[in-house]
Coordinates of C-alpha atoms and ligand atoms in Angstrom, one line a residue:
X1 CA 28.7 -6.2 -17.6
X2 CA 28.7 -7.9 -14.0
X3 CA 25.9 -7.3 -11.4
X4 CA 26.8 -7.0 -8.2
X5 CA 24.6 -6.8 -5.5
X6 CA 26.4 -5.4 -1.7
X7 CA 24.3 -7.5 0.5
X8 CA 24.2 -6.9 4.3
X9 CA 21.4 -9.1 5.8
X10 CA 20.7 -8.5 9.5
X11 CA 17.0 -10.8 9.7
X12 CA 18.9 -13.8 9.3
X13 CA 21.4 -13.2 11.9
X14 CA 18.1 -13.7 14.2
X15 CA 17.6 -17.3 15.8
X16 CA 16.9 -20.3 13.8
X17 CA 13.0 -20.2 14.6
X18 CA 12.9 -16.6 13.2
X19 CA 12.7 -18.2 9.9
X20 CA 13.2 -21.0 7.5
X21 CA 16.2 -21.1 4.8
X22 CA 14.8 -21.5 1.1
X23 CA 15.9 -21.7 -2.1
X24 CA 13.9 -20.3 -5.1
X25 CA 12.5 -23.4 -7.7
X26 CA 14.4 -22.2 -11.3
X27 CA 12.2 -20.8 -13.8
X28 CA 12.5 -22.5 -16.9
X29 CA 12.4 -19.9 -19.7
X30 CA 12.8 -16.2 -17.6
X31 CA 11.7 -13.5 -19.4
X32 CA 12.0 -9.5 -18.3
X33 CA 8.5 -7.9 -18.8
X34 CA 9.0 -4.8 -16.1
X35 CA 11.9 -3.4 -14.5
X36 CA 12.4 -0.2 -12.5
X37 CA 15.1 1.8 -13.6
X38 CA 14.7 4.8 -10.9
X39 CA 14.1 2.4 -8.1
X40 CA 17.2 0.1 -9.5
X41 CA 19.4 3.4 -8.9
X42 CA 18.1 4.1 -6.1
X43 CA 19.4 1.1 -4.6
X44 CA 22.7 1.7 -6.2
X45 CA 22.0 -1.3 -8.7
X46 CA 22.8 -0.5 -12.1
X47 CA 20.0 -1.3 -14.2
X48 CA 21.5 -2.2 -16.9
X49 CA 23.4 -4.7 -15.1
X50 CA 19.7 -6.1 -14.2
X51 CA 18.7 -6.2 -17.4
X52 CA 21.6 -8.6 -18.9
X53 CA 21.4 -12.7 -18.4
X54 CA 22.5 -12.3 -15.0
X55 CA 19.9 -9.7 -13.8
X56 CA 17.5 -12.3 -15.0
X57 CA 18.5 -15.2 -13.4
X58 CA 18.4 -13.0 -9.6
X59 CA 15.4 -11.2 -10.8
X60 CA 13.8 -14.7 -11.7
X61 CA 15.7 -16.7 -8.7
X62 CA 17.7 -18.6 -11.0
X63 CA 20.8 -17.7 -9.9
X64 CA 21.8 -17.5 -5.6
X65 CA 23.9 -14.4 -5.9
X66 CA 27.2 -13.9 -3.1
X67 CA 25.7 -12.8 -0.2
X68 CA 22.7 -13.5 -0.3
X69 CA 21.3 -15.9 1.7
X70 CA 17.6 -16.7 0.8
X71 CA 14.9 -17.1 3.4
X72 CA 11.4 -17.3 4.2
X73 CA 9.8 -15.7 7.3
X74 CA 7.6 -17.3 9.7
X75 CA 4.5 -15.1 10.8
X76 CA 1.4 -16.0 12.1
X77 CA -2.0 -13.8 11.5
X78 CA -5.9 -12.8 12.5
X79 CA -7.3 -14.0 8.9
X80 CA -10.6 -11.9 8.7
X81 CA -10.4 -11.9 12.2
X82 CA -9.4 -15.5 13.4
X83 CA -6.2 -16.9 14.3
X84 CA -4.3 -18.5 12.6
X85 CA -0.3 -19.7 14.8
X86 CA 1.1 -20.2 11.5
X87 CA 1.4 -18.3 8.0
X88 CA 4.8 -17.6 7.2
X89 CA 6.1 -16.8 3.6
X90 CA 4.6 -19.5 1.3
X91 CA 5.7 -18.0 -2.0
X92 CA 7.9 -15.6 -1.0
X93 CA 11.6 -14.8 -0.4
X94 CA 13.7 -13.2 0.8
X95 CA 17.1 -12.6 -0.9
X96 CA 18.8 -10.3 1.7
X97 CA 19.5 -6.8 2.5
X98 CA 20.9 -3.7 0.7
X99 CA 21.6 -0.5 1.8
X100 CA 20.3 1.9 -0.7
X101 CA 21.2 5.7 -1.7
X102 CA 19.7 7.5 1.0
X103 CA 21.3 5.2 3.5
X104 CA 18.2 3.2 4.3
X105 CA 18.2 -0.6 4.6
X106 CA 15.7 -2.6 2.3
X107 CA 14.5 -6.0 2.2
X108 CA 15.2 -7.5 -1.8
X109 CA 12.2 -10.1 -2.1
X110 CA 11.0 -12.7 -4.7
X111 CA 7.4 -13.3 -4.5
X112 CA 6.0 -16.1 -6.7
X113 CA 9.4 -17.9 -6.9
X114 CA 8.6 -21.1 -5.9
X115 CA 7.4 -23.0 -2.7
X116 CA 8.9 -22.8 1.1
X117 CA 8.7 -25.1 4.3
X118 CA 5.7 -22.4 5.2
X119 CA 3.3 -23.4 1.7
X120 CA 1.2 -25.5 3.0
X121 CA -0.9 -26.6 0.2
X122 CA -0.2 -23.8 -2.1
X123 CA 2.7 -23.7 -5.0
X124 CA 4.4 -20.8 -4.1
X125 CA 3.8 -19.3 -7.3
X126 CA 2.0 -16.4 -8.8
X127 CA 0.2 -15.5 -11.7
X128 CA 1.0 -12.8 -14.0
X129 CA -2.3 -10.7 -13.3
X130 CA -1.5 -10.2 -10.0
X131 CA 2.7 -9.6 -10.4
X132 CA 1.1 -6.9 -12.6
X133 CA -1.5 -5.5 -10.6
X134 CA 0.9 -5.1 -7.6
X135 CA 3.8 -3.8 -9.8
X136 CA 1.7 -1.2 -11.2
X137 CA -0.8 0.0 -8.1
X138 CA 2.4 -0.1 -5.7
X139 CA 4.3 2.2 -7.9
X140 CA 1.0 4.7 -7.7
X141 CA 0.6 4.6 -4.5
X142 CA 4.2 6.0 -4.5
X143 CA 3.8 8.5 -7.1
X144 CA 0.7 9.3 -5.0
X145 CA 3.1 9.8 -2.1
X146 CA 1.6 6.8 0.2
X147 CA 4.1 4.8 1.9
X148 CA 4.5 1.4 0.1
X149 CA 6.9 -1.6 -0.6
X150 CA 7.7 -1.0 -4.1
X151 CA 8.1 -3.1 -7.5
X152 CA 11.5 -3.1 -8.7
X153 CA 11.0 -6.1 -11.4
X154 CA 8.5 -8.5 -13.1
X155 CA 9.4 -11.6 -14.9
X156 CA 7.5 -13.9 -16.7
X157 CA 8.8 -17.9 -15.7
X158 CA 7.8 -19.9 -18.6
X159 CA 6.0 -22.4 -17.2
X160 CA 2.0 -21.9 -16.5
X161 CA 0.2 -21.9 -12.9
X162 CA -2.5 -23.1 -12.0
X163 CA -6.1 -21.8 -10.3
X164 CA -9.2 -21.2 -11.7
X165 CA -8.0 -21.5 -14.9
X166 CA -4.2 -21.6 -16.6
X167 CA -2.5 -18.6 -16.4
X168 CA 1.5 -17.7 -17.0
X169 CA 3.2 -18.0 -13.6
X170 CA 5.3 -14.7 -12.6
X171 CA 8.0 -13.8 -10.7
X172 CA 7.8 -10.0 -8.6
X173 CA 10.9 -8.3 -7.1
X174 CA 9.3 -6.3 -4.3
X175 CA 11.4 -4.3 -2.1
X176 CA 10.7 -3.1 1.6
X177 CA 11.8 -1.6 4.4
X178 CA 11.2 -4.4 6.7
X179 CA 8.6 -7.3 5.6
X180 CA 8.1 -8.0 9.9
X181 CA 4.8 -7.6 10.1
X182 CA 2.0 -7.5 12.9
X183 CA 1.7 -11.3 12.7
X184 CA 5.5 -11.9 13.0
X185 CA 5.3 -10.5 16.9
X186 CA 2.1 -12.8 16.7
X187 CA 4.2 -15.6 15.7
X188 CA 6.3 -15.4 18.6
X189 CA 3.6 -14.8 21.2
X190 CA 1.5 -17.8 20.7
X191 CA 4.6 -19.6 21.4
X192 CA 4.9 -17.6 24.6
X193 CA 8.4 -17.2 23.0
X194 CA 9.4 -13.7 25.2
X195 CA 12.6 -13.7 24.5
X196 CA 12.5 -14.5 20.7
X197 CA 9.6 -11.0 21.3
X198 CA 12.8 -9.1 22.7
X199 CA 15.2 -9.8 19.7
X200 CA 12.6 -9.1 17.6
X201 CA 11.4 -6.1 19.1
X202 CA 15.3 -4.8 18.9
X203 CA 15.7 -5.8 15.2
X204 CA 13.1 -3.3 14.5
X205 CA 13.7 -0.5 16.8
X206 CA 17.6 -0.6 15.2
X207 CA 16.4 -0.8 11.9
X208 CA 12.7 1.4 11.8
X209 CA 13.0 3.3 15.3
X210 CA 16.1 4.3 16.3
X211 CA 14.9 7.2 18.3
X212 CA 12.6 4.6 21.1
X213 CA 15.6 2.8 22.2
X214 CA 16.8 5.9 24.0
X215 CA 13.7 5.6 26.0
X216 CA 12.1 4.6 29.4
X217 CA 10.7 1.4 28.0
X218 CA 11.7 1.3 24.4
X219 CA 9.1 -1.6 23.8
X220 CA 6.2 1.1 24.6
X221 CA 8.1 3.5 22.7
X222 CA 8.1 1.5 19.9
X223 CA 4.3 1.1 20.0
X224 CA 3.7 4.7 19.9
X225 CA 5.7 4.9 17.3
X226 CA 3.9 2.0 15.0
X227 CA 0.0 3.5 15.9
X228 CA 1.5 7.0 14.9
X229 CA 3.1 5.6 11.6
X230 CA 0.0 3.4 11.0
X231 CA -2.5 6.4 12.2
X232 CA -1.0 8.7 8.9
X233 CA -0.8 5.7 6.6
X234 CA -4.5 4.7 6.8
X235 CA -5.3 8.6 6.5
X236 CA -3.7 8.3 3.3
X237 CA -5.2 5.7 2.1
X238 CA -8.8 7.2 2.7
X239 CA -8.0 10.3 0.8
X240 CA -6.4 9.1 -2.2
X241 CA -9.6 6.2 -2.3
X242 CA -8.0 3.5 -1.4
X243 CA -9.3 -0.1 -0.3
X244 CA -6.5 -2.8 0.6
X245 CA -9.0 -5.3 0.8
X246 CA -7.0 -7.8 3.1
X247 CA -6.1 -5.8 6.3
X248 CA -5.7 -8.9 8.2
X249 CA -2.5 -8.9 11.0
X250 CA -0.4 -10.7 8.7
X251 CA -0.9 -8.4 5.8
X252 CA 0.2 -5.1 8.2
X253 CA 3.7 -4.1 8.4
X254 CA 5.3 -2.8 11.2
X255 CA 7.3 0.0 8.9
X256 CA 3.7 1.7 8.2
X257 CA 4.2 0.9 4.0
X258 CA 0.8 -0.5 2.6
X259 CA 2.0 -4.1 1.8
X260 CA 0.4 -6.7 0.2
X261 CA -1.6 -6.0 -2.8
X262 CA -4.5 -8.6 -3.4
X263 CA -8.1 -8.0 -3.8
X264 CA -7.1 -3.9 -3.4
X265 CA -9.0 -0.9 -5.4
X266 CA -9.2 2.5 -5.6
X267 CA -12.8 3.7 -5.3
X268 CA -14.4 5.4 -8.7
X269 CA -17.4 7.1 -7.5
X270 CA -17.5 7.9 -4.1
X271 CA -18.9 5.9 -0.8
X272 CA -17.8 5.1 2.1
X273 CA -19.2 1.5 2.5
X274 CA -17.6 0.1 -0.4
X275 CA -16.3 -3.4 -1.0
X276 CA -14.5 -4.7 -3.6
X277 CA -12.7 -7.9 -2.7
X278 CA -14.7 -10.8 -3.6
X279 CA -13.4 -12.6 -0.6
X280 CA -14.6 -10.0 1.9
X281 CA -18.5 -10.9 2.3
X282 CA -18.9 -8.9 5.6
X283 CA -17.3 -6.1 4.6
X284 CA -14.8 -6.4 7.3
X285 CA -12.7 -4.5 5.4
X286 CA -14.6 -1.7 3.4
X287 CA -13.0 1.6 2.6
X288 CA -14.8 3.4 5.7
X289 CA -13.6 0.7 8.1
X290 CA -9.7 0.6 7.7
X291 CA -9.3 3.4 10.4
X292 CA -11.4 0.9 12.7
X293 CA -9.2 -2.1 11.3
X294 CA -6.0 -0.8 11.8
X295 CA -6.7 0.4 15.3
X296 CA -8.3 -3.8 15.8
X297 CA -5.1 -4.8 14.3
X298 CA -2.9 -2.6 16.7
X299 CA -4.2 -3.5 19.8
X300 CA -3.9 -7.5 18.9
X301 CA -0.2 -5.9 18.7
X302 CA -0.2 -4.1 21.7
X303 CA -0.8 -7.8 23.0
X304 CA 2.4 -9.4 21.6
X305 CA 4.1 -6.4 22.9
X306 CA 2.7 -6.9 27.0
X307 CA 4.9 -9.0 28.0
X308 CA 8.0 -7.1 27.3
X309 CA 6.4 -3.8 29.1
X310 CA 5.2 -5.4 31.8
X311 CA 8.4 -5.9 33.7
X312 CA 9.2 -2.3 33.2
X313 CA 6.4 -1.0 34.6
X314 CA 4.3 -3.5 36.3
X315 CA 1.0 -4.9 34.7
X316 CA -1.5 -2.2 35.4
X317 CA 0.5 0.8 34.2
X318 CA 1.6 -1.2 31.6
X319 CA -2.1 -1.8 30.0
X320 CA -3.4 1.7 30.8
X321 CA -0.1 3.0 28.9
X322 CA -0.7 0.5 25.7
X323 CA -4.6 1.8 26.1
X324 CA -3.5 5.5 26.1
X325 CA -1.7 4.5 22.9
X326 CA -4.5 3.0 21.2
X327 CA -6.6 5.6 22.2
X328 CA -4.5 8.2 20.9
X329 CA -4.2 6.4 17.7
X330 CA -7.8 7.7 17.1
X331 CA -7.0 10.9 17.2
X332 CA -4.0 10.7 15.6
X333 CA -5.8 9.1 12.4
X334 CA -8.5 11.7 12.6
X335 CA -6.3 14.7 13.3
X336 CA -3.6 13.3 9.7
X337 CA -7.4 12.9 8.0
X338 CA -8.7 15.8 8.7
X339 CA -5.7 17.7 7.6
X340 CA -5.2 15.9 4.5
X341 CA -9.3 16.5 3.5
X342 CA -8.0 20.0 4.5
X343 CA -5.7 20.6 2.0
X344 CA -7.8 18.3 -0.2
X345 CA -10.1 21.0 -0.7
X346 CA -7.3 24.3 -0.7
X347 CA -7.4 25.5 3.0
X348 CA -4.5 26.6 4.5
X349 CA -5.4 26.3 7.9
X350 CA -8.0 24.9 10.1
X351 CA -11.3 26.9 11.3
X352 CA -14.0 26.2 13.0
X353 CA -17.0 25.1 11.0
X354 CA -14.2 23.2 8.4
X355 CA -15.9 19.6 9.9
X356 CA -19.3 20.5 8.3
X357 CA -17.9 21.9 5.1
X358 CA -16.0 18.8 4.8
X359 CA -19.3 16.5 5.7
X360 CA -21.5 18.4 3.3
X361 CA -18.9 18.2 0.4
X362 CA -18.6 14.2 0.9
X363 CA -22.4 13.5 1.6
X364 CA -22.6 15.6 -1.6
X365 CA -20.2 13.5 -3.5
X366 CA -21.9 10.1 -1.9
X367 CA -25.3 11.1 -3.0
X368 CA -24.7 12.2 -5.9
X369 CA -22.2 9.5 -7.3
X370 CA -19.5 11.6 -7.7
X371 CA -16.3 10.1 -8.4
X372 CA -13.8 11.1 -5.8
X373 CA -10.8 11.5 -7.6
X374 CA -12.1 13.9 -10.3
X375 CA -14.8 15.7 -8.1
X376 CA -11.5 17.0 -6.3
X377 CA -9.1 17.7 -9.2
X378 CA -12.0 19.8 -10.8
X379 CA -12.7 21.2 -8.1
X380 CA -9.1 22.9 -7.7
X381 CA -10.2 24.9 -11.0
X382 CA -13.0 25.6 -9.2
X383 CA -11.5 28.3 -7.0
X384 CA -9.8 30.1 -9.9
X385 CA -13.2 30.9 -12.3
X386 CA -16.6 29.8 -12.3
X387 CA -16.8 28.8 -16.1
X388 CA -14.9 25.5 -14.3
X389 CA -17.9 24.9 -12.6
X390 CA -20.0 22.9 -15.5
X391 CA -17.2 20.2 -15.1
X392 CA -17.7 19.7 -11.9
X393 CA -21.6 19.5 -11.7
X394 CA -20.9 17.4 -14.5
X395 CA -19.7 14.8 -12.2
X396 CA -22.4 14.7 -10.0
X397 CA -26.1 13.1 -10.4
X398 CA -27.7 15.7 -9.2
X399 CA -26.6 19.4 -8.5
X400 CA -29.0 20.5 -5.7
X401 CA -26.1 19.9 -2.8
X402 CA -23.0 20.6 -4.6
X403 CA -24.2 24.0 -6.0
X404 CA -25.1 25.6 -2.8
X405 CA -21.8 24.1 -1.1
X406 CA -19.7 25.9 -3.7
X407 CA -20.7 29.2 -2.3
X408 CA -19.6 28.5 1.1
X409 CA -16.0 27.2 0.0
X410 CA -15.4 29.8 -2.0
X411 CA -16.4 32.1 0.9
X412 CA -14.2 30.3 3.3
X413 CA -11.3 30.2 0.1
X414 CA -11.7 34.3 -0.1
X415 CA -11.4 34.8 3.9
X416 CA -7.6 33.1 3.5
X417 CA -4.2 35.0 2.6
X418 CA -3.2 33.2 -0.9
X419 CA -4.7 34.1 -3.9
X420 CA -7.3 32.1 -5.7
X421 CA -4.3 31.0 -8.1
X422 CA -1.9 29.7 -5.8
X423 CA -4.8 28.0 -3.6
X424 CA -5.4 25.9 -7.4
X425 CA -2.2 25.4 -8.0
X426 CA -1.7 23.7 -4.2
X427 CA -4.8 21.8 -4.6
X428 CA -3.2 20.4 -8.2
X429 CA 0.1 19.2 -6.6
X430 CA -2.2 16.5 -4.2
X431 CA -5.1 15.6 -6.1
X432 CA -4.3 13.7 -8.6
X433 CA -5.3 12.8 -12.1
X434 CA -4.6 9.6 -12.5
X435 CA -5.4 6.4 -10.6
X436 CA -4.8 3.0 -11.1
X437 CA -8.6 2.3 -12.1
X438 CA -9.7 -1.2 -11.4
X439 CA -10.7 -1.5 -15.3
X440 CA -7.8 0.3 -16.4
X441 CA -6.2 -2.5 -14.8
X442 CA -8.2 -5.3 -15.9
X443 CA -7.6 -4.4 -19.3
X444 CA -3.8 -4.0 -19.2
X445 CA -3.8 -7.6 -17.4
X446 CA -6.1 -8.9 -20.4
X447 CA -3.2 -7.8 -23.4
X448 CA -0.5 -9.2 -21.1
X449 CA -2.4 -12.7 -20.5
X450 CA -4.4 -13.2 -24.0
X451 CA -2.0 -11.3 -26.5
X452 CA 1.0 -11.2 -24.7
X453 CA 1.3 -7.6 -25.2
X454 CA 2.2 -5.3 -22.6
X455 CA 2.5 -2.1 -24.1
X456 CA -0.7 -1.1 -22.5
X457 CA 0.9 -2.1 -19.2
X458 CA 4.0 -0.2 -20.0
X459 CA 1.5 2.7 -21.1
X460 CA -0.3 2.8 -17.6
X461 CA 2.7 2.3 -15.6
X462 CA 4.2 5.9 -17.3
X463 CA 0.7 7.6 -16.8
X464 CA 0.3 6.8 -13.2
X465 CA 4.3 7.9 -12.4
X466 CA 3.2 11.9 -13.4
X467 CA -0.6 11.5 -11.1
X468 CA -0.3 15.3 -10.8
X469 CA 0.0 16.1 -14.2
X470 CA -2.8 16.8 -16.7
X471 CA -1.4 14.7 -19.8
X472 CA -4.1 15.4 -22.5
X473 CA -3.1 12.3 -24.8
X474 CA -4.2 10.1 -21.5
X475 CA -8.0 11.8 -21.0
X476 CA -9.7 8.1 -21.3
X477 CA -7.3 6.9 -18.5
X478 CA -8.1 9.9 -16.6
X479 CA -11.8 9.3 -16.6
X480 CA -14.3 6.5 -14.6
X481 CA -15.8 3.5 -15.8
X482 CA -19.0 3.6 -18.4
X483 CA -21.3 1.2 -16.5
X484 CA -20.2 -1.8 -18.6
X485 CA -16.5 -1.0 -17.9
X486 CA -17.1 -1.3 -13.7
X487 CA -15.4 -3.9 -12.4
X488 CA -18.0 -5.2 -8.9
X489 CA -15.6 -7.6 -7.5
X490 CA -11.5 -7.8 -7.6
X491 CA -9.9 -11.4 -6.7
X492 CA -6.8 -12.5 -4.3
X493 CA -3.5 -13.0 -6.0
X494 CA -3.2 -16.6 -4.6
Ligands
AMP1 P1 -1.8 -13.4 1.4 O1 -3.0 -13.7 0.6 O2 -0.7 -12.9 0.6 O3 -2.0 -12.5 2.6 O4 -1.3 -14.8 2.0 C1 -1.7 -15.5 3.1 C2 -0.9 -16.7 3.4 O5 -1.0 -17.6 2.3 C3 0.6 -16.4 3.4 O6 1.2 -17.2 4.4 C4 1.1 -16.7 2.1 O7 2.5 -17.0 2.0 C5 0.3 -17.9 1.7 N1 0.1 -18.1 0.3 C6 -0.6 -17.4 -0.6 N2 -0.5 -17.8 -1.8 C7 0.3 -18.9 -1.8 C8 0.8 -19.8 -2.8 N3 0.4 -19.7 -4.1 N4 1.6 -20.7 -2.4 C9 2.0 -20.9 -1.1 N5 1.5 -20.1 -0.1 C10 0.7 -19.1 -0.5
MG2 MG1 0.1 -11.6 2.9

């Protein structure tokens, strides 16, 4: 059985300065603990193939295969809000290009495969808690349906790494659209590099947004186009309970797929101020701030993106039209949100006084320590019979707000054309079940590292692909935390 892998790279046709060639550190004793199989197909790799000796030495960057021709990119970055000119790929990189399936180009990366020219201090390495924890919450989020770079492999290296304590070092195979981020136009305008932000600015219209080259001033274009993609993404995130942890610039792609997994949660129980990452002592980036964020990190974009819109339209039009965008991108986030909550909660179609039967049914859920996820699967059953409504009260602390509230949505459910079944039924296909809980997490993490068993990984990873489907034989992943089970604070990768 011979892999091969049709490589096609177009990033490294860029200048020089774009990035720095690197070669991945062998791992001594590669092992396969994950691998994809529907992802492998869909990139036309036969996983099989991936599986054998010679999977393993790509998946594990033992082996350089033809074509590829290994890289890491230079970015720069706002880290919790200060500058910093250079970042760059310390422990990650990038094989090459592939054209999968459907005819879309991804990026084939190794993170945790040894150190670049842009490490710094750091090994390029990774521990195998994190490889695991990204693997397994980046494959949720796209069960979930929320655009993401995905996990197509996880290999143990053999030797150990080394932070707090000693942990086994792992390599990830994450696959992109595009790994250009906000802090790789950042790169190029603290340099006052213009022309390098034209070619880069090209690369991703041709690859991400065909349609803005067609226009007036396909820089602008392009910047609508990245606010709109971000707008629905961070929408997303807030109604399946997610909290990335690290929005900084460097940590946003420009493709609108949640990249990055560190210090990331889903929420259990539901509030709107909640931080988990243990490096995040403002709360910089708390659930209820990411809209906010996002729209921070945009405009810091909108500024990399000035000087090529300038000389189009002169510097005053240029800022009021990179304002507008912003501005818009408000809306736009509150318009996917609202629409989302909408069919959240079964409605087919917006009405007035939806905004306050939205507020009431979240303040409920805050004050009552509700968990979010389950509060709106049980609520689906809800609509059907009353009998489901012990369940539901059963979530909450108290039932003085959530009783009173379940009149008025089934009023406003009765005044629409579907029946109460099919409104259940639609409200089951998008609130899911299943969640990669934080200690459902910790615990698969703890078997991998302690025992070496990774059953219960495998385990989770085949709950969390069905998140729509009740799967009786997986009711204790299904449910929260008991208080000693909560997990207060999750840690960085690095
Ligand atoms: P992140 O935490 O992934 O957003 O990374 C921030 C920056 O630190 C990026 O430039 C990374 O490449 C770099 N970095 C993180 N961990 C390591 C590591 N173990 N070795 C080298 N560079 C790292
Ligand atoms: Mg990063």
């Amino acid at each position: 059985m011979t892999l091969s892998v049709a490589f096609d790279n177009t990033y490294v046709r860029l200048p020089d300065r774009f990035f720095a060639p690197a070669i991945p550190e062998p791992a001594v004793s590669p092992r396969l603990v994950a691998l994809n199989r529907p992802l492998a197909q869909e990139l036309m790799l036969d996983p099989d193939a991936l599986q054998s000796e010679q999977g393993l030495a790509m998946l594990s960057g033992n082996q350089i295969f033809e074509g590829s021709e290994p890289i890491a990119m230079a970015y720069a970055g706002h880290q919790f809000g200060n500058f910093v000119p250079q970042l760059g790929d310390g422990r990650a990189i990038l094989l090459g290009e592939i054209i999968d399936r459907n005819g879309k180009r991804r990026d084939i990366q190794l993170k945790g495969a040894g150190r670049t020219a842009f490490s710094r201090r750091g090994d390029g390495r990774a521990a195998l808690g994190p490889v695991l924890r990204e693997y397994i919450v980046s494959e949720a989020m796209a069960a979930l349906g929320v655009p993401t770079t995905r996990a197509l492999a996880a290999v143990l290296t053999g030797s150990s790494v080394y932070r707090e304590r000693v942990l086994p070092g792992a390599v990830i195979t994450r696959v992109a659209l595009s790994h250009v981020r906000v802090g790789t136009f950042q790169y190029f305008a603290a340099r006052k590099d213009t022309e390098a932000l034209g070619l880069l600015a090209d690369h991703v219209i041709a690859r991400l947004y065909p349609e803005a080259a067609s226009e007036a001033v396909p820089a602008l274009a392009l910047f609508k186009a990245i606010a709109t993609r971000q707008a629905d993404l961070i929408a997303r995130w807030i109604n399946v309970g997610f909290i990335h942890g690290v929005m900084n610039t460097d940590n946003m792609a420009i493709s609108g797929e949640t990249i990055d997994y560190g210090p990331c949660a889903f929420m259990d129980a539901y509030d709107p101020s909640m931080v988990l990452s243990s490096i995040d002592q403002g709360g910089r980036y708390a659930y209820g701030n990411q809209p906010r964020i996002a729209q921070w990190n945009l405009a810091r974009l909108a500024e990399c993106l000035l000087p090529l819109i300038v000389p189009a339209l002169g510097e005053k039009p240029a800022m009021d039209a990179v304002m507008e965008i912003l501005n818009d991108y408000s809306s736009t986030f509150e318009q996917c949100y609202q629409n989302g909550l909408g069919e959240k909660l079964g409605l087919t179609e917006a009405q007035e006084g939806d905004l306050d039967l939205v507020k009431v049914w979240l303040e409920a859920m805050r004050t009552g320590n509700a968990d979010f996820t389950l509060a709106f699967r049980r609520l689906a059953d809800c609509a059907v019979a009353s009998d489901a409504d012990g369940a539901l009260f059963d979530l909450f602390e108290s039932r003085d707000a959530i009783a009173p509230w379940l009149d008025t949505w089934r009023h406003r459910l009765a005044g629409q054309q579907r029946s109460a079944e099919e409104t259940r039924r639609a409200m089951r296909r998008i609130n899911p079940a299943f969640i990669p809980r934080n200690h459902l997490l910790e615990e698969i993490i703890e078997a991998a590292i302690e025992r070496d068993d990774f059953a219960p990984f495998d385990r989770l990873h085949q709950i969390l692909s069905r998140p729509f489907e009740d799967q009786p034989d997986a009711e204790r992943q299904a449910m929260p935390p008991k208080p000693h089970e909560r997990v207060m604070a999750t840690f960085c990768g690095t």
